XYZ file of C-alpha atoms in Angstrom:
621
model
C -14.690 -27.083 14.227
C -10.985 -26.246 14.493
C -9.835 -22.651 14.149
C -9.964 -21.591 10.485
C -11.743 -24.870 9.768
C -14.042 -23.529 7.018
C -12.863 -22.910 3.453
C -14.949 -21.077 0.836
C -13.990 -21.161 -2.842
C -15.762 -19.723 -5.860
C -15.509 -21.007 -9.401
C -17.243 -20.856 -12.780
C -17.852 -17.188 -11.992
C -19.759 -15.093 -14.520
C -22.074 -12.112 -14.297
C -25.069 -14.457 -14.394
C -24.050 -17.091 -11.864
C -21.263 -18.525 -9.732
C -20.595 -21.759 -7.868
C -19.736 -21.326 -4.179
C -18.197 -24.357 -2.474
C -18.061 -24.480 1.324
C -15.917 -27.157 2.946
C -15.045 -27.763 6.560
C -14.057 -30.125 9.279
C -16.204 -31.480 12.120
C -13.920 -32.292 15.033
C -15.223 -34.434 17.902
C -13.428 -33.637 21.137
C -15.940 -35.535 23.318
C -15.628 -39.023 24.850
C -18.287 -40.614 22.674
C -19.434 -40.797 19.073
C -21.601 -37.908 17.874
C -24.088 -37.878 15.014
C -23.718 -34.497 13.372
C -24.635 -32.582 10.253
C -23.589 -29.200 8.879
C -26.104 -26.484 8.064
C -24.724 -23.768 5.832
C -26.469 -20.472 5.134
C -25.271 -17.912 2.602
C -26.070 -14.278 3.276
C -25.581 -11.306 0.966
C -23.929 -7.995 1.893
C -27.193 -6.753 3.430
C -27.382 -9.785 5.726
C -30.270 -11.391 3.866
C -30.251 -15.172 3.511
C -30.007 -16.198 -0.153
C -29.478 -19.956 0.205
C -29.342 -22.716 2.817
C -28.435 -26.393 2.696
C -27.795 -29.128 5.256
C -25.490 -32.129 4.860
C -26.524 -35.678 5.634
C -25.932 -36.985 9.172
C -22.457 -38.371 9.849
C -21.308 -40.366 12.855
C -18.050 -38.869 14.118
C -16.243 -41.163 16.563
C -14.643 -39.795 19.729
C -11.441 -37.922 18.918
C -12.024 -38.177 15.176
C -12.831 -35.683 12.430
C -15.161 -35.715 9.425
C -15.133 -33.565 6.295
C -18.211 -31.853 4.934
C -18.895 -29.961 1.699
C -21.820 -28.185 0.108
C -21.993 -26.450 -3.279
C -24.277 -23.506 -3.985
C -25.269 -21.884 -7.255
C -25.586 -18.137 -6.758
C -27.548 -16.340 -9.467
C -26.450 -12.855 -10.580
C -23.726 -12.637 -7.932
C -22.568 -9.302 -6.548
C -18.972 -9.615 -7.654
C -16.038 -8.484 -5.534
C -13.623 -6.091 -7.267
C -11.562 -2.996 -6.423
C -14.428 -0.767 -7.540
C -17.171 -2.860 -5.849
C -15.785 -4.873 -2.923
C -19.005 -6.820 -2.297
C -18.788 -9.571 0.294
C -20.981 -12.495 1.262
C -21.158 -14.405 4.536
C -21.174 -18.169 4.966
C -22.726 -19.148 8.285
C -21.711 -22.702 9.178
C -23.429 -24.553 12.026
C -22.706 -28.071 13.280
C -25.853 -29.712 14.642
C -26.804 -32.856 16.465
C -30.416 -34.005 16.694
C -31.558 -31.077 18.827
C -29.052 -28.266 19.077
C -26.200 -26.261 17.559
C -22.881 -27.742 18.682
C -20.589 -25.194 17.048
C -20.840 -22.303 14.616
C -18.544 -20.126 12.528
C -19.132 -17.269 10.092
C -16.801 -16.567 7.190
C -16.725 -13.487 4.968
C -15.841 -14.135 1.338
C -16.061 -12.555 -2.080
C -17.197 -13.911 -5.427
C -14.615 -12.950 -8.047
C -12.670 -14.383 -10.952
C -8.965 -13.550 -11.204
C -6.794 -14.751 -14.094
C -3.244 -13.875 -15.179
C -1.558 -14.926 -18.418
C 1.245 -13.733 -20.624
C -1.214 -13.202 -23.481
C -4.108 -11.407 -21.793
C -2.420 -9.968 -18.717
C -4.511 -9.581 -15.566
C -8.282 -10.010 -15.792
C -10.558 -9.251 -12.840
C -14.024 -10.654 -13.485
C -13.134 -10.790 -17.146
C -12.038 -7.137 -17.365
C -8.412 -6.075 -18.019
C -6.739 -4.362 -15.089
C -3.258 -3.145 -14.230
C -1.898 -3.341 -10.704
C -1.201 0.165 -9.413
C 0.680 -1.217 -6.476
C 2.105 0.017 -3.203
C 4.548 -1.858 -1.022
C 3.656 -1.467 2.648
C 5.569 -2.382 5.773
C 3.783 -3.329 8.988
C 4.234 -0.260 11.205
C 1.547 2.360 11.765
C 3.779 5.409 12.099
C 3.477 6.879 15.568
C 1.598 3.792 16.788
C 4.580 1.604 15.916
C 4.301 -2.105 15.146
C 0.647 -2.420 16.073
C -2.428 -3.962 14.435
C -5.448 -1.794 15.246
C -8.569 -1.946 13.045
C -9.265 1.806 12.827
C -5.611 2.596 12.117
C -5.223 -0.086 9.464
C -8.480 0.957 7.802
C -7.391 4.613 7.835
C -3.972 3.817 6.350
C -5.396 1.707 3.535
C -8.222 4.142 2.837
C -5.603 6.865 2.325
C -3.555 4.587 0.056
C -6.572 3.715 -2.077
C -7.715 7.358 -2.266
C -4.251 8.186 -3.639
C -4.992 5.929 -6.631
C -3.399 2.624 -5.645
C -5.449 -0.537 -6.163
C -2.986 -3.177 -4.965
C -0.690 -3.935 -2.024
C 2.398 -6.101 -1.698
C 2.825 -7.123 1.950
C 6.531 -6.569 2.254
C 7.978 -8.843 3.412
C 5.998 -11.038 5.764
C 2.382 -11.922 6.567
C 0.317 -8.909 7.522
C -2.148 -8.875 10.394
C -5.723 -10.082 10.064
C -6.924 -6.518 10.706
C -4.828 -5.261 7.783
C -6.227 -7.892 5.427
C -9.766 -7.304 6.715
C -9.377 -3.700 5.570
C -8.063 -4.814 2.150
C -11.124 -7.071 1.740
C -13.455 -4.270 2.809
C -11.897 -1.549 0.634
C -11.219 -3.628 -2.468
C -7.421 -3.737 -2.580
C -5.699 -6.556 -4.475
C -2.974 -8.194 -2.397
C 0.241 -10.067 -3.100
C 0.639 -11.835 0.247
C 4.342 -12.339 0.928
C 5.513 -14.926 3.451
C 9.221 -14.393 4.079
C 12.130 -11.989 3.810
C 14.657 -14.746 4.629
C 14.792 -18.505 4.362
C 17.575 -20.345 6.186
C 20.344 -17.851 5.435
C 20.744 -14.667 7.485
C 20.133 -11.190 6.107
C 20.455 -9.775 9.625
C 22.085 -11.339 12.680
C 18.853 -11.655 14.657
C 16.446 -12.594 11.871
C 14.240 -15.649 11.280
C 16.815 -17.814 9.478
C 17.693 -20.258 12.340
C 14.013 -21.179 12.732
C 13.155 -21.607 9.072
C 13.992 -25.290 8.546
C 11.916 -26.500 11.462
C 8.941 -24.178 11.142
C 8.278 -23.201 7.510
C 5.659 -25.861 6.798
C 3.753 -25.075 9.987
C 3.940 -21.333 9.329
C 2.825 -21.576 5.715
C -0.146 -23.775 6.617
C -1.271 -21.374 9.341
C -1.127 -18.449 6.922
C -3.125 -20.285 4.254
C -5.671 -21.591 6.756
C -6.214 -18.075 8.115
C -6.265 -16.124 4.855
C -7.362 -18.380 1.999
C -10.975 -17.156 2.186
C -9.979 -13.551 1.533
C -11.048 -12.125 -1.840
C -8.293 -9.495 -1.703
C -5.408 -11.971 -1.962
C -4.621 -12.761 -5.607
C -1.258 -14.536 -5.255
C 1.200 -15.824 -2.663
C 4.867 -14.782 -2.595
C 7.430 -17.076 -1.005
C 10.283 -14.626 -0.400
C 11.830 -11.227 -1.088
C 15.130 -10.644 -2.890
C 16.763 -13.967 -2.110
C 19.311 -13.342 -4.850
C 20.454 -9.838 -5.721
C 23.764 -9.978 -7.560
C 23.687 -13.733 -8.143
C 21.220 -16.592 -7.917
C 21.150 -18.052 -4.399
C 21.797 -21.804 -3.932
C 18.903 -21.755 -1.447
C 16.618 -21.495 -4.463
C 17.317 -25.132 -5.298
C 16.709 -26.230 -1.705
C 13.458 -24.426 -0.854
C 12.047 -22.756 -3.960
C 10.057 -25.616 -5.428
C 9.038 -27.271 -2.117
C 7.587 -23.963 -0.915
C 5.726 -23.293 -4.160
C 4.438 -26.874 -4.350
C 3.244 -26.786 -0.757
C 1.408 -23.525 -1.329
C -0.284 -24.941 -4.424
C -1.248 -28.059 -2.477
C -2.834 -25.974 0.287
C -4.412 -23.462 -2.096
C -4.629 -24.451 -5.774
C -6.790 -21.391 -6.570
C -3.959 -18.815 -6.583
C -0.610 -18.606 -8.381
C 2.710 -18.456 -6.549
C 5.373 -15.815 -7.112
C 8.646 -14.818 -5.442
C 9.873 -11.258 -5.001
C 12.544 -10.414 -7.621
C 13.174 -14.079 -8.493
C 13.465 -13.280 -12.212
C 15.582 -10.152 -12.080
C 16.959 -7.340 -9.971
C 18.495 -3.992 -10.861
C 21.737 -4.764 -9.026
C 22.691 -7.344 -11.609
C 20.753 -10.599 -11.228
C 19.071 -11.910 -14.379
C 17.462 -15.338 -14.162
C 18.635 -17.612 -16.998
C 15.971 -18.799 -19.420
C 16.350 -22.424 -18.317
C 16.283 -21.850 -14.562
C 13.824 -24.151 -12.770
C 11.994 -21.180 -11.204
C 10.139 -20.717 -14.475
C 8.570 -24.173 -14.037
C 7.050 -23.692 -10.585
C 6.425 -19.943 -10.175
C 3.188 -18.905 -11.873
C 3.903 -15.167 -12.061
C 7.333 -13.675 -12.742
C 8.642 -10.898 -10.491
C 11.316 -8.299 -11.201
C 12.531 -5.456 -9.004
C 13.601 -2.090 -10.411
C 13.737 -3.307 -14.024
C 11.933 -1.635 -16.925
C 11.702 -1.958 -20.678
C 14.613 0.408 -21.294
C 16.959 -1.932 -19.379
C 19.029 -4.474 -21.298
C 17.342 -7.826 -21.670
C 13.930 -6.825 -20.353
C 11.931 -7.780 -23.433
C 14.002 -10.940 -23.856
C 12.310 -12.239 -20.704
C 8.932 -12.225 -22.412
C 10.344 -13.598 -25.648
C 11.756 -16.573 -23.737
C 8.617 -17.127 -21.620
C 5.612 -15.706 -23.504
C 3.039 -17.501 -21.329
C 4.307 -16.017 -18.071
C 2.746 -12.805 -16.744
C 5.158 -10.464 -15.014
C 5.004 -7.645 -12.479
C 7.623 -5.215 -11.183
C 7.528 -5.768 -7.430
C 9.513 -2.667 -6.435
C 10.004 0.615 -8.321
C 11.795 3.905 -7.664
C 9.782 7.094 -7.259
C 12.481 9.049 -9.100
C 11.756 6.977 -12.242
C 8.032 6.394 -11.846
C 7.201 7.602 -15.367
C 9.437 4.934 -16.920
C 8.011 2.131 -14.788
C 4.421 3.157 -15.502
C 5.185 3.337 -19.231
C 6.645 -0.169 -19.059
C 3.413 -1.448 -17.531
C 1.137 0.421 -19.922
C 3.064 -0.486 -23.068
C 3.258 -4.232 -22.407
C 0.129 -6.315 -21.897
C 2.109 -9.119 -20.259
C 3.364 -6.747 -17.531
C 0.406 -6.775 -15.143
C 1.534 -3.985 -12.818
C 4.164 -2.378 -10.634
C 4.551 -1.658 -6.932
C 6.022 1.605 -5.672
C 8.635 1.407 -2.963
C 6.779 2.510 -0.955
C 3.164 3.549 -0.642
C 3.773 5.216 2.730
C 6.784 6.205 4.790
C 7.762 3.689 7.462
C 10.051 3.369 10.468
C 13.499 2.131 9.506
C 15.748 2.104 6.413
C 16.434 5.625 7.540
C 16.473 8.308 4.894
C 16.575 6.196 1.723
C 14.100 8.648 0.185
C 15.691 11.903 1.326
C 16.702 14.306 -1.469
C 20.260 15.590 -1.160
C 21.621 19.108 -1.464
C 24.842 18.692 -3.441
C 27.251 20.984 -5.306
C 25.712 21.965 -8.630
C 26.301 19.314 -11.267
C 26.998 16.513 -8.771
C 25.108 13.281 -9.407
C 23.457 11.716 -6.347
C 24.058 8.057 -5.651
C 21.134 7.905 -3.241
C 20.986 8.425 0.502
C 20.787 4.866 1.840
C 22.211 4.723 5.354
C 21.419 8.279 6.453
C 22.790 9.155 9.869
C 20.947 9.850 13.128
C 18.634 11.641 13.792
C 16.968 10.461 10.561
C 14.684 7.606 11.603
C 12.086 7.007 8.899
C 12.482 5.892 5.301
C 10.959 9.018 3.689
C 10.571 7.131 0.403
C 6.770 6.876 0.404
C 4.275 8.571 -1.871
C 2.423 9.346 1.381
C 4.130 10.564 4.530
C 4.161 9.123 8.046
C 0.906 10.866 9.058
C -1.008 10.225 5.836
C -0.331 13.387 3.826
C 0.684 13.346 0.126
C 4.354 13.647 -0.821
C 5.656 15.439 -3.960
C 6.098 12.312 -6.103
C 2.413 11.449 -5.640
C 1.518 14.584 -7.608
C 3.607 13.346 -10.527
C 2.215 9.820 -10.214
C -1.412 11.030 -10.311
C -0.692 12.802 -13.596
C 1.169 9.845 -15.092
C -1.700 7.542 -14.080
C -4.207 9.888 -15.727
C -5.952 10.784 -12.470
C -5.045 14.482 -12.727
C -4.501 16.893 -15.604
C -2.190 19.245 -13.699
C -0.235 19.361 -10.455
C 2.259 22.051 -9.404
C 5.157 21.941 -6.963
C 7.774 24.496 -5.929
C 11.205 23.212 -4.953
C 12.736 24.295 -1.668
C 15.669 26.580 -2.555
C 19.229 25.530 -1.787
C 22.295 27.600 -0.858
C 24.209 29.249 -3.690
C 26.315 26.725 -5.582
C 24.138 23.794 -4.512
C 21.100 22.063 -5.969
C 18.725 19.291 -5.002
C 19.764 15.929 -6.373
C 17.589 12.811 -6.421
C 18.207 9.170 -7.222
C 16.575 5.794 -6.685
C 13.976 6.091 -3.899
C 14.262 9.841 -3.343
C 12.310 12.730 -4.802
C 12.570 16.519 -4.722
C 11.688 18.435 -1.576
C 8.926 20.599 -2.992
C 5.554 21.936 -1.869
C 2.391 23.085 -3.642
C 3.093 26.505 -2.137
C 3.949 30.078 -3.135
C 4.754 31.125 0.432
C 8.525 31.236 0.909
C 10.792 33.162 3.247
C 13.340 34.138 0.590
C 14.676 37.448 -0.764
C 12.796 39.188 -3.540
C 13.712 37.841 -6.983
C 15.236 34.663 -5.532
C 15.108 32.125 -8.374
C 12.514 29.446 -7.531
C 12.263 26.170 -9.429
C 8.653 25.351 -10.293
C 7.507 22.008 -11.716
C 4.210 21.539 -13.500
C 3.123 17.940 -14.038
C 0.707 17.439 -16.912
C -0.181 15.180 -19.861
C -0.572 18.385 -21.889
C 1.848 19.610 -24.531
C 2.351 23.123 -23.177
C 2.297 24.946 -19.839
C 2.028 28.698 -19.329
C 3.017 30.188 -15.987
C 1.819 33.578 -14.746
C 2.880 35.457 -11.620
C 0.541 38.243 -10.584
C -1.081 38.161 -14.056
C 2.254 38.491 -15.874
C 3.557 35.607 -17.984
C 6.859 34.453 -16.461
C 7.368 31.269 -18.459
C 6.066 28.965 -21.157
C 7.303 25.421 -21.771
C 6.446 23.071 -24.630
C 6.472 19.411 -23.623
C 7.564 16.348 -25.571
C 7.569 12.701 -24.508
C 11.187 13.119 -23.418
C 9.999 15.497 -20.672
C 7.979 12.672 -19.034
C 5.047 14.979 -18.275
C 7.178 17.459 -16.294
C 7.609 21.132 -17.249
C 10.297 22.961 -15.254
C 10.505 26.743 -14.771
C 12.801 29.184 -12.972
C 10.749 32.055 -11.535
C 12.028 35.128 -9.621
C 10.158 35.105 -6.338
C 7.601 37.773 -5.501
C 4.630 37.298 -3.175
C 1.242 37.032 -4.826
C -0.456 34.468 -7.025
C 1.240 31.943 -9.287
C -1.046 30.362 -11.913
C -0.105 27.411 -14.127
C -2.297 26.537 -17.113
C -1.820 23.334 -19.104
C -2.828 23.073 -22.771
C -3.307 20.384 -25.385
C -3.056 22.165 -28.673
C -4.972 25.402 -28.197
C -7.316 23.954 -25.593
C -6.677 24.649 -21.909
C -7.109 21.367 -20.021
C -6.416 22.458 -16.433
C -5.292 25.363 -14.294
C -3.820 25.478 -10.808
C -3.279 28.492 -8.544
C -0.815 28.948 -5.676
C -1.272 32.068 -3.536
C 0.975 33.525 -0.860
C -0.720 33.119 2.513
C -0.427 35.141 5.699
C 1.504 34.527 8.873
C 0.479 31.710 11.240
C -2.531 32.868 13.276
C -4.326 29.829 14.693
C -4.595 26.059 14.790
C -7.249 24.011 13.007
C -8.479 20.461 13.672
C -9.715 17.822 11.220
C -11.213 14.796 13.001
C -10.943 12.104 10.368
C -13.347 9.540 11.821
C -15.909 12.177 12.751
C -15.976 11.103 16.404
C -14.356 8.690 18.836
C -16.031 5.293 19.097
C -17.518 4.313 22.444
C -15.811 0.915 22.613
C -12.738 0.767 24.833
C -9.666 0.965 22.607
C -11.351 2.857 19.774
C -9.147 5.357 17.939
C -9.682 8.800 16.505
C -7.102 10.482 14.262
C -7.042 14.274 14.569
C -4.952 16.288 12.130
C -3.850 19.708 13.388
C -2.874 22.354 10.833
C -1.356 25.804 11.197
C -3.504 28.352 9.325
C -3.413 32.096 8.736
C -6.067 34.600 9.814
C -8.262 33.704 6.820
C -8.062 29.944 7.441
C -5.565 29.051 4.714
C -2.918 26.432 5.525
C 0.540 27.842 6.163
C 2.333 25.091 4.286
C 5.808 25.266 5.796
C 5.013 26.403 9.351
C 7.095 24.940 12.183
C 5.490 25.493 15.598
C 5.436 23.454 18.782
C 1.890 22.224 19.385
C 0.870 21.119 22.876
C -2.055 18.719 23.265
C -4.296 18.394 26.347
C -6.939 15.713 26.785
C -9.802 15.373 29.234
C -12.338 12.581 29.702
C -12.068 8.781 29.361
C -9.347 8.669 26.730
C -5.591 8.783 26.340
C -3.166 10.042 23.729
C -2.028 6.931 21.872
C 0.473 8.844 19.733
C 1.449 12.332 18.610
C 3.564 12.565 15.468
C 4.557 14.528 12.403
C 6.048 13.512 9.057
C 9.459 15.008 9.877
C 12.089 12.315 9.178
C 14.564 13.962 11.584
C 12.384 14.588 14.656
C 13.080 11.790 17.132
C 10.868 13.159 19.912
C 8.853 10.410 21.590
C 5.506 9.643 19.976
C 4.067 9.285 23.495
C 4.656 12.874 24.602
C 1.735 15.383 24.423
C 3.550 17.786 22.082
C 5.078 17.895 18.617
C 6.634 20.381 16.243
C 4.612 20.666 13.046
C 6.212 19.650 9.768
C 4.897 21.262 6.595
C 2.427 22.938 8.913
C 0.833 19.749 10.264
C 0.923 17.186 13.067
C -1.275 14.238 14.008
C -2.773 13.285 17.356
C -4.235 9.797 17.834
C -6.673 9.421 20.728
C -7.657 6.057 22.255
C -10.777 5.594 24.362
C -10.519 3.964 27.802
C -13.102 2.746 30.305
C -15.250 5.397 31.943
C -18.014 7.903 31.347
C -17.783 11.516 30.264
C -17.003 13.807 27.367
C -13.627 13.456 25.672
C -12.160 16.811 24.699
C -8.878 17.416 22.887
C -7.234 20.852 22.932
C -4.224 22.013 20.926
C -2.272 25.171 21.700
C 0.908 26.888 20.478
C 2.668 30.042 21.561
C 1.312 33.102 19.766
C -1.491 31.206 18.021
C -5.181 30.836 18.785
C -5.829 27.380 20.264
C -8.461 24.902 19.110
C -10.597 22.327 20.938
C -12.958 19.564 19.880
C -15.297 17.169 21.661
C -14.680 13.654 20.413
């Protein structure tokens, strides 16, 4: 069988039964004709055989190929979904009269995905909205790598934050990345290109596009079509921004048609083809509407001119917002929730990434000055800083707001970092406020501190050291954010959210002590014994009682013994350009991350972290 020579499709899927079709290609590379048959075994998630069939014998001449297909009826299938990512295995064996000539195993999921302008997105018949995250390909301190443990960790963090979908921006992701999406139950828009034949950057893919796009697209479909996580293919990202590109008429339909030919089971979309915030609006009669099965907008919401006209003109077309700003996340989420034909939105981005330096940095500007965004920040800024999750996997301030807006939390509290007199933090587009869930600040007594409480409640009461220091009533115009100004004093700050007279949640922030020691959290539990296995170890600065010191900046030195090496040491600091390969890092928000990789050899692997004036910590991995 050729590489990726087995295709599994599921259809007529219900809770009581599903049809599983397995097709493949027998390829005879020998000098003579071979009589062969295919034996296909289906196994459930526990590895137990649930069905087996064998095709009739076929004579395959030398150098020729022969197709085979078998259909299975699976009773009461274990359906694949974001909440239950069940997977089956198809074991395919090519046999002659006496032996196995070739074999391949394919993981697949049984699920039913449909998208319409009337019913929105249905997963196994149940309505669902895409809570999406755009993700680039880098792994923070590991760089542009594809390592199973690191990809699984990254996507596990993204899903734990509340996201259920990924847009692979803006090119095919690695097999290890998509394996993790299949395993964890993340829905994927698999995007193929950021450019076609016209440059966006001087050294990009454009000169190769004409001669290679058909080959590239086929390889992607052959490799990934069996994956249950992928729900649609995307042909490009932001081809037209301020005006419709003439390349759309050259490549748009041929690409979409070719994708549908190779994989008729999934719709085709194109990133921002139907509208972009910088001015592009696709006319009602544009040909894109005839060959793209799902409409895509970027940075547009129902309060923007012409948004609802799109649905009025094309009521059968489902739509998603492929990129959204964190500074306006309430409005984008409301757009999705209020319109059944809008199937979801994708935050730009789920996690910070290397490049597009500083587009998410808040700015400290003279009071009353409106920020225009911070795109193009100067060195030493090196990461985007626009993610809901930072470069080492820790939550950012906008994620607290998003969890409340999504309904996953009843109350979150953040305290804004103070600015010099006459200045204030200003956010726009991809940026959000620099704030921490902390009441530990090195500021003068009675310094005014801006506190934000995020809640679906209608009232928030704030107490400092058991004294009420503020009460805010919320209306829809507040977008689930109550803002307070509180004179600083060490102690305990308590926010309580109410609906009517009923308290729905309370959150407490307490001033912690000075940095006293370091603490480790080994995320995987231990380092795998296979050469190349990774362990991610988070180091935190804590006080004498073990509480995190949330804004501590200390230089941590790492030492490693045994058969392992430091693969990377990093923090979330967008300005710290120290090498990821050095055995030290300054903490940012009190934390840093060490990634250890096993190498050949025997012995105990021990990691130690130390910092001047603090008690060190060690762990056997």
